[in-house]
Amino acid sequence: MPLIETLPDAQGHFGEYGGMFVPETLMTALHDLASEYERAKKSPEFRNELARLLRDFAGRPTPLYYAERLSKNLTGPKIYLKREDLLHTGAHKINNALGQILLAQRMQKKRIIAETGAGQHGVATATVAARFGCDCTIYMGAADMERQALNVARMKFLGAKVVTVTAGQATLKEAISEAMRDWVTNVRTTHYILGSALGSHPYPMMVRDFQCVIGEETKKQILERERRLPALLVACVGGGSNAIGLFHPFLNDMIVRMVGIEAGGEGIRSGKHAARFQGGRLGVLQGTKTFLLANEDGQIDLTHSVSAGLDYAAVGPEHSYLRDIGRVEYDFATDNEALAGFKLLSETEGIIPALETAHAVAYIAKIAPRMSANEIIIMNCSGRGDKDVATAAKYFGF
């Protein structure tokens, strides 16, 4: 396989995916953002300030942890966890939020908006807005607010206004739509901190770049620890930022297999899932051309996942491209499998994962016993599970 390109083209396309499908009112803002990002990447001042904040404020580098008891329990390879759950705010989302708030400062935009599903991106955005003294509004679906009440409270304590979205399924898709409507109205004064590697160009590229610190650290850490690369990388995939952040620095290391895990919900045949690569189709949603769940008339299908952060009808365009060229594989875990993974990691390692992360645990529980003892798996432990304890406790009858 030839070397894999690391950037989209000038119009934001990864192969046939990506692009800029937004109202004309936002085109200038997106082009300005892309230009400012290109300037910032070349600025030592920007890079040094981001590195300082990631270290001193967020808590990087995060450890690469050998999950010894989990490895023994699954009687297979050595399993390592990249501990993004140990970051300030409890998930990988802070990496991107810090990068984007610095861009907003450079563009002199003092009002910040964001969408959130599981609430972790909302908390990260509210956190960086408080750190830099910015006005902050977070859009969140009513269904997600109910199951992620802890994160709603955290956002409010951080000074953010949390707007309840009741349209449609009242989950992440609808929250993004409301945030985009706000941005169209207030584009001159407002920066939209999009939380995942999706949406219109330059967001998929930009969010990926801010999250690549995960994979860059992981590669350095595993080579120091084991003197070799892993056989397998695993991460959950909603929009896909934690996964692309882990995978991207390894794309041209062809001995490393990579698998992204989508939300299988109540099973693919039930239709109640969010596994875009299991029966999805090519389409355009909220700024980007990618794989999504829609019917033959192009109407977006309803989605379902026990994890609010994976409950979205589309996947990031770079993931669609990487699947097309065969570099990354995509599988799924059902709600029941994810909840079993939640319990498994908690009981074997004393680490309570987010339900999103638990989908990756579920896949490892299936694949590890079929791998050899001299192989290495690295899983992105993308978030901690405080926010999901009530959901899991109800399921297990605690």
CSV table of C-alpha atoms in Angstrom, one decimal:
chain,number,residue,atom,x,y,z
A,1,MET,CA,0.0,0.0,0.0
A,2,PRO,CA,1.4,3.5,-0.9
A,3,LEU,CA,1.9,6.1,1.8
A,4,ILE,CA,-1.4,7.4,3.0
A,5,GLU,CA,-2.0,11.1,2.6
A,6,THR,CA,-2.2,13.0,5.9
A,7,LEU,CA,-4.2,16.0,4.7
A,8,PRO,CA,-7.5,16.5,2.8
A,9,ASP,CA,-7.3,18.5,-0.5
A,10,ALA,CA,-7.9,22.3,-0.6
A,11,GLN,CA,-11.7,21.8,-0.5
A,12,GLY,CA,-11.5,19.5,2.4
A,13,HIS,CA,-12.0,16.2,0.6
A,14,PHE,CA,-10.7,12.8,1.8
A,15,GLY,CA,-11.2,10.9,-1.4
A,16,GLU,CA,-14.9,11.5,-2.2
A,17,TYR,CA,-15.7,12.3,1.4
A,18,GLY,CA,-15.7,15.6,3.3
A,19,GLY,CA,-16.1,19.0,1.7
A,20,MET,CA,-18.0,22.1,2.7
A,21,PHE,CA,-21.8,21.7,2.6
A,22,VAL,CA,-23.1,24.7,4.6
A,23,PRO,CA,-25.2,27.8,4.1
A,24,GLU,CA,-23.5,30.6,2.2
A,25,THR,CA,-23.5,32.7,5.3
A,26,LEU,CA,-21.0,30.4,6.9
A,27,MET,CA,-18.6,30.1,4.0
A,28,THR,CA,-16.6,33.2,4.9
A,29,ALA,CA,-16.3,32.1,8.5
A,30,LEU,CA,-15.1,28.6,7.5
A,31,HIS,CA,-12.5,30.0,5.0
A,32,ASP,CA,-11.3,32.5,7.7
A,33,LEU,CA,-11.0,29.7,10.2
A,34,ALA,CA,-9.1,27.5,7.8
A,35,SER,CA,-6.7,30.4,7.0
A,36,GLU,CA,-6.2,31.2,10.7
A,37,TYR,CA,-5.5,27.6,11.5
A,38,GLU,CA,-2.9,27.4,8.7
A,39,ARG,CA,-1.2,30.5,10.2
A,40,ALA,CA,-1.4,29.1,13.7
A,41,LYS,CA,0.2,25.8,12.8
A,42,LYS,CA,3.2,27.7,11.6
A,43,SER,CA,3.4,30.0,14.7
A,44,PRO,CA,5.9,28.9,17.4
A,45,GLU,CA,3.9,31.0,19.8
A,46,PHE,CA,0.7,29.2,19.2
A,47,ARG,CA,2.3,25.7,19.3
A,48,ASN,CA,4.2,26.5,22.5
A,49,GLU,CA,1.0,27.9,24.2
A,50,LEU,CA,-1.0,24.9,23.3
A,51,ALA,CA,1.7,22.5,24.5
A,52,ARG,CA,1.9,24.4,27.8
A,53,LEU,CA,-1.8,24.3,28.3
A,54,LEU,CA,-2.0,20.6,27.4
A,55,ARG,CA,0.7,19.9,30.0
A,56,ASP,CA,-0.1,22.3,32.8
A,57,PHE,CA,-3.9,22.6,32.5
A,58,ALA,CA,-5.1,19.4,30.9
A,59,GLY,CA,-2.5,17.0,32.4
A,60,ARG,CA,-0.6,15.6,29.4
A,61,PRO,CA,1.1,13.3,28.7
A,62,THR,CA,-1.4,10.7,29.8
A,63,PRO,CA,0.0,7.3,30.9
A,64,LEU,CA,0.1,4.2,28.7
A,65,TYR,CA,-1.1,1.7,31.3
A,66,TYR,CA,-0.5,-2.1,31.1
A,67,ALA,CA,-3.8,-3.7,32.1
A,68,GLU,CA,-2.3,-6.8,33.6
A,69,ARG,CA,-5.4,-8.3,35.2
A,70,LEU,CA,-7.6,-7.7,32.1
A,71,SER,CA,-4.9,-9.3,29.9
A,72,LYS,CA,-4.8,-12.4,32.2
A,73,ASN,CA,-8.6,-12.5,32.3
A,74,LEU,CA,-8.9,-12.6,28.5
A,75,THR,CA,-6.0,-15.1,28.2
A,76,GLY,CA,-4.4,-13.5,25.2
A,77,PRO,CA,-2.1,-10.6,24.3
A,78,LYS,CA,-0.8,-7.8,26.5
A,79,ILE,CA,-3.4,-5.1,26.7
A,80,TYR,CA,-2.4,-1.5,27.2
A,81,LEU,CA,-4.8,1.4,27.9
A,82,LYS,CA,-4.1,5.0,26.7
A,83,ARG,CA,-5.4,6.8,29.7
A,84,GLU,CA,-7.3,9.8,28.2
A,85,ASP,CA,-9.8,9.4,31.1
A,86,LEU,CA,-7.2,10.9,33.4
A,87,LEU,CA,-7.2,14.3,31.6
A,88,HIS,CA,-8.8,17.3,33.2
A,89,THR,CA,-12.6,17.1,32.5
A,90,GLY,CA,-12.3,13.3,32.2
A,91,ALA,CA,-12.0,12.7,28.5
A,92,HIS,CA,-10.0,13.4,25.3
A,93,LYS,CA,-12.3,16.3,24.4
A,94,ILE,CA,-10.1,18.8,26.2
A,95,ASN,CA,-7.3,18.4,23.6
A,96,ASN,CA,-9.4,19.8,20.8
A,97,ALA,CA,-11.2,22.4,23.0
A,98,LEU,CA,-7.9,24.0,24.0
A,99,GLY,CA,-6.7,24.1,20.4
A,100,GLN,CA,-9.9,25.8,19.3
A,101,ILE,CA,-10.1,28.3,22.1
A,102,LEU,CA,-6.6,29.5,21.2
A,103,LEU,CA,-7.8,30.0,17.6
A,104,ALA,CA,-10.9,31.9,18.8
A,105,GLN,CA,-8.5,34.2,20.8
A,106,ARG,CA,-6.4,34.8,17.7
A,107,MET,CA,-9.6,35.7,15.8
A,108,GLN,CA,-10.8,37.9,18.6
A,109,LYS,CA,-14.1,36.0,19.0
A,110,LYS,CA,-15.2,36.2,22.6
A,111,ARG,CA,-18.4,34.2,22.4
A,112,ILE,CA,-18.2,30.4,22.2
A,113,ILE,CA,-20.9,27.9,21.2
A,114,ALA,CA,-20.7,24.1,21.1
A,115,GLU,CA,-22.9,21.0,20.8
A,116,THR,CA,-22.7,18.0,23.1
A,117,GLY,CA,-24.1,14.5,23.3
A,118,ALA,CA,-22.5,12.7,26.2
A,119,GLY,CA,-21.7,16.0,27.7
A,120,GLN,CA,-17.9,15.6,27.8
A,121,HIS,CA,-17.3,18.0,24.9
A,122,GLY,CA,-19.7,20.4,26.5
A,123,VAL,CA,-17.8,20.3,29.8
A,124,ALA,CA,-14.5,20.7,28.0
A,125,THR,CA,-15.8,23.7,26.0
A,126,ALA,CA,-17.3,25.3,29.1
A,127,THR,CA,-14.0,24.7,30.9
A,128,VAL,CA,-11.8,26.4,28.3
A,129,ALA,CA,-14.3,29.2,27.9
A,130,ALA,CA,-14.1,29.9,31.7
A,131,ARG,CA,-10.3,29.7,31.5
A,132,PHE,CA,-10.2,32.4,28.9
A,133,GLY,CA,-13.2,34.5,30.1
A,134,CYS,CA,-15.5,33.9,27.1
A,135,ASP,CA,-19.3,33.8,27.0
A,136,CYS,CA,-20.3,30.2,26.4
A,137,THR,CA,-23.5,28.5,25.2
A,138,ILE,CA,-23.9,24.7,24.9
A,139,TYR,CA,-26.6,23.0,22.9
A,140,MET,CA,-27.7,19.6,24.2
A,141,GLY,CA,-30.6,17.3,23.3
A,142,ALA,CA,-33.3,16.8,26.0
A,143,ALA,CA,-32.8,13.1,25.9
A,144,ASP,CA,-29.1,13.4,26.5
A,145,MET,CA,-29.6,16.0,29.3
A,146,GLU,CA,-31.7,13.4,31.1
A,147,ARG,CA,-29.1,10.6,30.9
A,148,GLN,CA,-26.1,12.9,31.4
A,149,ALA,CA,-27.4,15.1,34.2
A,150,LEU,CA,-24.0,15.2,36.0
A,151,ASN,CA,-22.3,16.8,33.0
A,152,VAL,CA,-25.2,19.3,32.6
A,153,ALA,CA,-24.5,20.4,36.2
A,154,ARG,CA,-20.8,20.6,35.5
A,155,MET,CA,-21.3,22.9,32.5
A,156,LYS,CA,-23.6,25.2,34.5
A,157,PHE,CA,-21.0,25.4,37.4
A,158,LEU,CA,-18.4,26.4,34.8
A,159,GLY,CA,-20.6,29.4,33.8
A,160,ALA,CA,-22.0,28.0,30.5
A,161,LYS,CA,-25.6,28.4,29.4
A,162,VAL,CA,-27.0,25.0,28.5
A,163,VAL,CA,-29.8,25.2,25.9
A,164,THR,CA,-32.2,22.2,25.8
A,165,VAL,CA,-33.0,21.0,22.3
A,166,THR,CA,-36.3,19.2,22.0
A,167,ALA,CA,-36.6,18.7,18.2
A,168,GLY,CA,-36.5,15.3,16.6
A,169,GLN,CA,-34.8,12.6,18.7
A,170,ALA,CA,-33.5,15.4,21.0
A,171,THR,CA,-30.0,13.9,20.8
A,172,LEU,CA,-26.6,14.9,19.3
A,173,LYS,CA,-27.8,15.5,15.6
A,174,GLU,CA,-30.4,18.0,16.8
A,175,ALA,CA,-27.9,19.7,19.1
A,176,ILE,CA,-25.5,20.3,16.2
A,177,SER,CA,-28.4,21.7,14.0
A,178,GLU,CA,-29.2,24.2,16.7
A,179,ALA,CA,-25.6,25.2,17.2
A,180,MET,CA,-25.2,25.7,13.5
A,181,ARG,CA,-28.3,28.0,13.4
A,182,ASP,CA,-26.8,30.0,16.3
A,183,TRP,CA,-23.6,30.3,14.4
A,184,VAL,CA,-25.3,31.5,11.2
A,185,THR,CA,-27.0,34.3,13.2
A,186,ASN,CA,-23.9,35.4,15.2
A,187,VAL,CA,-21.0,34.4,12.9
A,188,ARG,CA,-19.1,37.7,13.3
A,189,THR,CA,-18.7,37.5,17.1
A,190,THR,CA,-18.9,33.7,17.7
A,191,HIS,CA,-16.7,30.7,17.3
A,192,TYR,CA,-18.2,27.3,17.1
A,193,ILE,CA,-16.0,24.7,18.9
A,194,LEU,CA,-17.2,21.6,17.0
A,195,GLY,CA,-16.4,18.5,19.2
A,196,SER,CA,-15.6,15.7,16.7
A,197,ALA,CA,-13.8,15.0,13.5
A,198,LEU,CA,-16.9,15.7,11.4
A,199,GLY,CA,-18.8,18.7,9.9
A,200,SER,CA,-17.6,21.0,7.2
A,201,HIS,CA,-13.9,21.6,6.3
A,202,PRO,CA,-11.7,22.6,8.1
A,203,TYR,CA,-13.2,20.9,11.2
A,204,PRO,CA,-12.4,17.2,10.4
A,205,MET,CA,-8.8,18.0,9.6
A,206,MET,CA,-8.4,20.5,12.5
A,207,VAL,CA,-10.0,18.3,15.2
A,208,ARG,CA,-7.9,15.3,14.0
A,209,ASP,CA,-4.7,17.4,14.3
A,210,PHE,CA,-5.5,18.5,17.8
A,211,GLN,CA,-6.3,14.9,18.8
A,212,CYS,CA,-3.2,13.4,17.2
A,213,VAL,CA,-1.3,14.1,20.4
A,214,ILE,CA,-3.0,10.8,21.6
A,215,GLY,CA,-1.4,8.7,19.0
A,216,GLU,CA,1.9,10.5,19.0
A,217,GLU,CA,2.4,10.0,22.7
A,218,THR,CA,1.2,6.4,22.4
A,219,LYS,CA,3.7,5.5,19.7
A,220,LYS,CA,6.6,7.0,21.8
A,221,GLN,CA,5.4,5.3,25.0
A,222,ILE,CA,5.0,1.8,23.5
A,223,LEU,CA,8.4,1.9,21.8
A,224,GLU,CA,10.0,2.9,25.1
A,225,ARG,CA,8.1,0.2,27.0
A,226,GLU,CA,8.1,-2.7,24.5
A,227,ARG,CA,10.6,-1.7,21.9
A,228,ARG,CA,8.0,-2.6,19.2
A,229,LEU,CA,4.7,-1.5,17.8
A,230,PRO,CA,1.4,-3.0,18.8
A,231,ALA,CA,-0.4,-5.6,16.7
A,232,LEU,CA,-3.8,-3.8,17.2
A,233,LEU,CA,-5.2,-0.4,18.0
A,234,VAL,CA,-8.8,-0.2,19.2
A,235,ALA,CA,-11.1,2.8,19.8
A,236,CYS,CA,-14.8,3.6,19.8
A,237,VAL,CA,-16.1,5.7,17.0
A,238,GLY,CA,-19.0,8.2,17.2
A,239,GLY,CA,-18.0,11.1,15.1
A,240,GLY,CA,-14.6,9.7,15.4
A,241,SER,CA,-12.2,12.1,17.1
A,242,ASN,CA,-10.7,9.9,19.8
A,243,ALA,CA,-10.2,7.1,17.2
A,244,ILE,CA,-8.6,9.3,14.5
A,245,GLY,CA,-6.4,10.8,17.2
A,246,LEU,CA,-5.0,7.4,18.1
A,247,PHE,CA,-4.9,5.9,14.6
A,248,HIS,CA,-3.5,8.8,12.5
A,249,PRO,CA,0.1,8.7,13.7
A,250,PHE,CA,0.2,4.9,12.9
A,251,LEU,CA,-1.4,5.0,9.5
A,252,ASN,CA,1.8,4.3,7.6
A,253,ASP,CA,2.9,1.6,10.1
A,254,MET,CA,1.4,-1.2,8.0
A,255,ILE,CA,2.1,-3.9,10.6
A,256,VAL,CA,-0.4,-2.2,13.0
A,257,ARG,CA,-4.0,-3.2,12.5
A,258,MET,CA,-6.6,-0.7,13.5
A,259,VAL,CA,-10.3,-1.2,14.4
A,260,GLY,CA,-12.9,1.4,15.2
A,261,ILE,CA,-16.0,0.3,17.1
A,262,GLU,CA,-19.4,1.8,16.4
A,263,ALA,CA,-22.6,1.6,18.5
A,264,GLY,CA,-24.6,-1.6,17.7
A,265,GLY,CA,-27.4,-0.6,19.9
A,266,GLU,CA,-30.1,-3.3,20.2
A,267,GLY,CA,-28.6,-5.1,17.2
A,268,ILE,CA,-28.2,-4.2,13.5
A,269,ARG,CA,-31.3,-6.1,12.5
A,270,SER,CA,-33.4,-4.2,15.0
A,271,GLY,CA,-32.7,-0.9,13.2
A,272,LYS,CA,-32.0,0.6,16.7
A,273,HIS,CA,-28.3,1.3,16.4
A,274,ALA,CA,-25.8,3.9,15.3
A,275,ALA,CA,-23.4,1.7,13.2
A,276,ARG,CA,-23.0,3.7,10.0
A,277,PHE,CA,-20.8,1.2,8.3
A,278,GLN,CA,-23.4,-1.6,8.9
A,279,GLY,CA,-26.0,-0.8,6.2
A,280,GLY,CA,-25.3,3.0,6.0
A,281,ARG,CA,-25.1,4.9,2.7
A,282,LEU,CA,-23.2,7.9,1.2
A,283,GLY,CA,-24.9,11.2,1.9
A,284,VAL,CA,-24.5,14.7,3.2
A,285,LEU,CA,-25.3,15.7,6.8
A,286,GLN,CA,-24.4,18.8,8.7
A,287,GLY,CA,-21.7,20.1,6.5
A,288,THR,CA,-20.0,16.9,5.2
A,289,LYS,CA,-20.3,14.1,2.7
A,290,THR,CA,-19.8,10.8,4.4
A,291,PHE,CA,-21.4,7.5,5.4
A,292,LEU,CA,-24.6,8.0,7.3
A,293,LEU,CA,-27.8,6.2,8.3
A,294,ALA,CA,-30.7,7.3,6.0
A,295,ASN,CA,-33.6,5.7,4.1
A,296,GLU,CA,-33.9,5.4,0.3
A,297,ASP,CA,-35.4,8.9,0.1
A,298,GLY,CA,-32.4,10.4,1.9
A,299,GLN,CA,-34.3,11.1,5.2
A,300,ILE,CA,-32.0,10.6,8.2
A,301,ASP,CA,-32.8,7.4,10.2
A,302,LEU,CA,-33.4,7.4,13.9
A,303,THR,CA,-30.4,6.1,15.9
A,304,HIS,CA,-30.0,4.5,19.2
A,305,SER,CA,-27.1,3.8,21.6
A,306,VAL,CA,-26.9,3.4,25.3
A,307,SER,CA,-24.0,5.8,25.0
A,308,ALA,CA,-25.0,9.4,24.2
A,309,GLY,CA,-21.6,10.1,22.6
A,310,LEU,CA,-22.0,7.4,19.9
A,311,ASP,CA,-25.6,8.1,19.1
A,312,TYR,CA,-25.1,10.0,15.9
A,313,ALA,CA,-26.3,9.3,12.3
A,314,ALA,CA,-23.0,10.1,10.5
A,315,VAL,CA,-19.3,9.3,10.9
A,316,GLY,CA,-16.3,11.6,10.3
A,317,PRO,CA,-15.3,11.7,6.6
A,318,GLU,CA,-11.8,10.6,7.1
A,319,HIS,CA,-13.0,7.4,8.7
A,320,SER,CA,-15.1,6.7,5.6
A,321,TYR,CA,-12.0,7.3,3.5
A,322,LEU,CA,-9.8,5.0,5.6
A,323,ARG,CA,-12.4,2.3,5.4
A,324,ASP,CA,-12.6,2.6,1.6
A,325,ILE,CA,-8.9,2.2,1.2
A,326,GLY,CA,-8.8,-0.7,3.6
A,327,ARG,CA,-6.5,0.8,6.2
A,328,VAL,CA,-8.9,0.8,9.1
A,329,GLU,CA,-11.6,-1.8,9.9
A,330,TYR,CA,-14.9,-1.0,11.6
A,331,ASP,CA,-16.9,-3.3,13.8
A,332,PHE,CA,-19.6,-2.7,16.4
A,333,ALA,CA,-20.7,-3.6,19.9
A,334,THR,CA,-24.2,-3.8,21.1
A,335,ASP,CA,-25.6,-2.0,24.2
A,336,ASN,CA,-25.5,-5.3,26.2
A,337,GLU,CA,-21.9,-6.0,25.1
A,338,ALA,CA,-20.8,-2.5,26.0
A,339,LEU,CA,-22.4,-2.7,29.4
A,340,ALA,CA,-20.6,-6.0,30.0
A,341,GLY,CA,-17.4,-4.3,28.9
A,342,PHE,CA,-18.1,-1.5,31.4
A,343,LYS,CA,-18.4,-4.0,34.2
A,344,LEU,CA,-15.4,-6.1,33.0
A,345,LEU,CA,-12.9,-3.2,33.0
A,346,SER,CA,-14.2,-1.9,36.3
A,347,GLU,CA,-13.8,-5.2,38.1
A,348,THR,CA,-10.5,-6.3,36.6
A,349,GLU,CA,-8.6,-3.0,36.6
A,350,GLY,CA,-10.4,-0.6,39.0
A,351,ILE,CA,-11.1,1.7,36.0
A,352,ILE,CA,-14.7,2.7,35.3
A,353,PRO,CA,-14.8,3.6,31.6
A,354,ALA,CA,-17.3,5.8,29.8
A,355,LEU,CA,-20.0,3.8,28.1
A,356,GLU,CA,-18.5,5.0,24.8
A,357,THR,CA,-15.1,3.5,25.7
A,358,ALA,CA,-16.8,0.4,26.9
A,359,HIS,CA,-17.7,-0.4,23.3
A,360,ALA,CA,-14.0,-0.8,22.6
A,361,VAL,CA,-13.6,-2.9,25.7
A,362,ALA,CA,-16.4,-5.2,24.4
A,363,TYR,CA,-14.6,-5.7,21.1
A,364,ILE,CA,-11.3,-6.5,22.9
A,365,ALA,CA,-13.1,-9.1,25.1
A,366,LYS,CA,-14.1,-10.9,21.9
A,367,ILE,CA,-10.9,-10.6,19.9
A,368,ALA,CA,-8.1,-11.0,22.6
A,369,PRO,CA,-8.7,-14.7,23.3
A,370,ARG,CA,-8.1,-15.4,19.6
A,371,MET,CA,-4.7,-13.6,19.6
A,372,SER,CA,-1.3,-14.8,20.7
A,373,ALA,CA,0.3,-14.0,24.0
A,374,ASN,CA,3.3,-12.3,22.3
A,375,GLU,CA,1.0,-9.6,20.6
A,376,ILE,CA,0.1,-6.2,22.0
A,377,ILE,CA,-3.3,-4.4,21.9
A,378,ILE,CA,-3.6,-0.7,22.7
A,379,MET,CA,-7.1,0.6,23.5
A,380,ASN,CA,-7.9,4.3,23.8
A,381,CYS,CA,-9.5,4.7,27.2
A,382,SER,CA,-11.2,7.8,25.9
A,383,GLY,CA,-13.2,8.8,28.9
A,384,ARG,CA,-14.1,8.0,32.4
A,385,GLY,CA,-17.5,6.6,33.4
A,386,ASP,CA,-18.7,8.9,36.3
A,387,LYS,CA,-21.4,10.2,33.9
A,388,ASP,CA,-22.7,6.7,33.1
A,389,VAL,CA,-22.8,5.1,36.6
A,390,ALA,CA,-26.5,5.7,37.0
A,391,THR,CA,-27.3,4.2,33.6
A,392,ALA,CA,-25.1,1.1,34.3
A,393,ALA,CA,-26.4,0.7,37.9
A,394,LYS,CA,-30.0,0.7,36.6
A,395,TYR,CA,-29.1,-2.0,34.0
A,396,PHE,CA,-27.3,-4.2,36.6
A,397,GLY,CA,-29.9,-3.6,39.3
A,398,PHE,CA,-27.5,-2.0,41.7
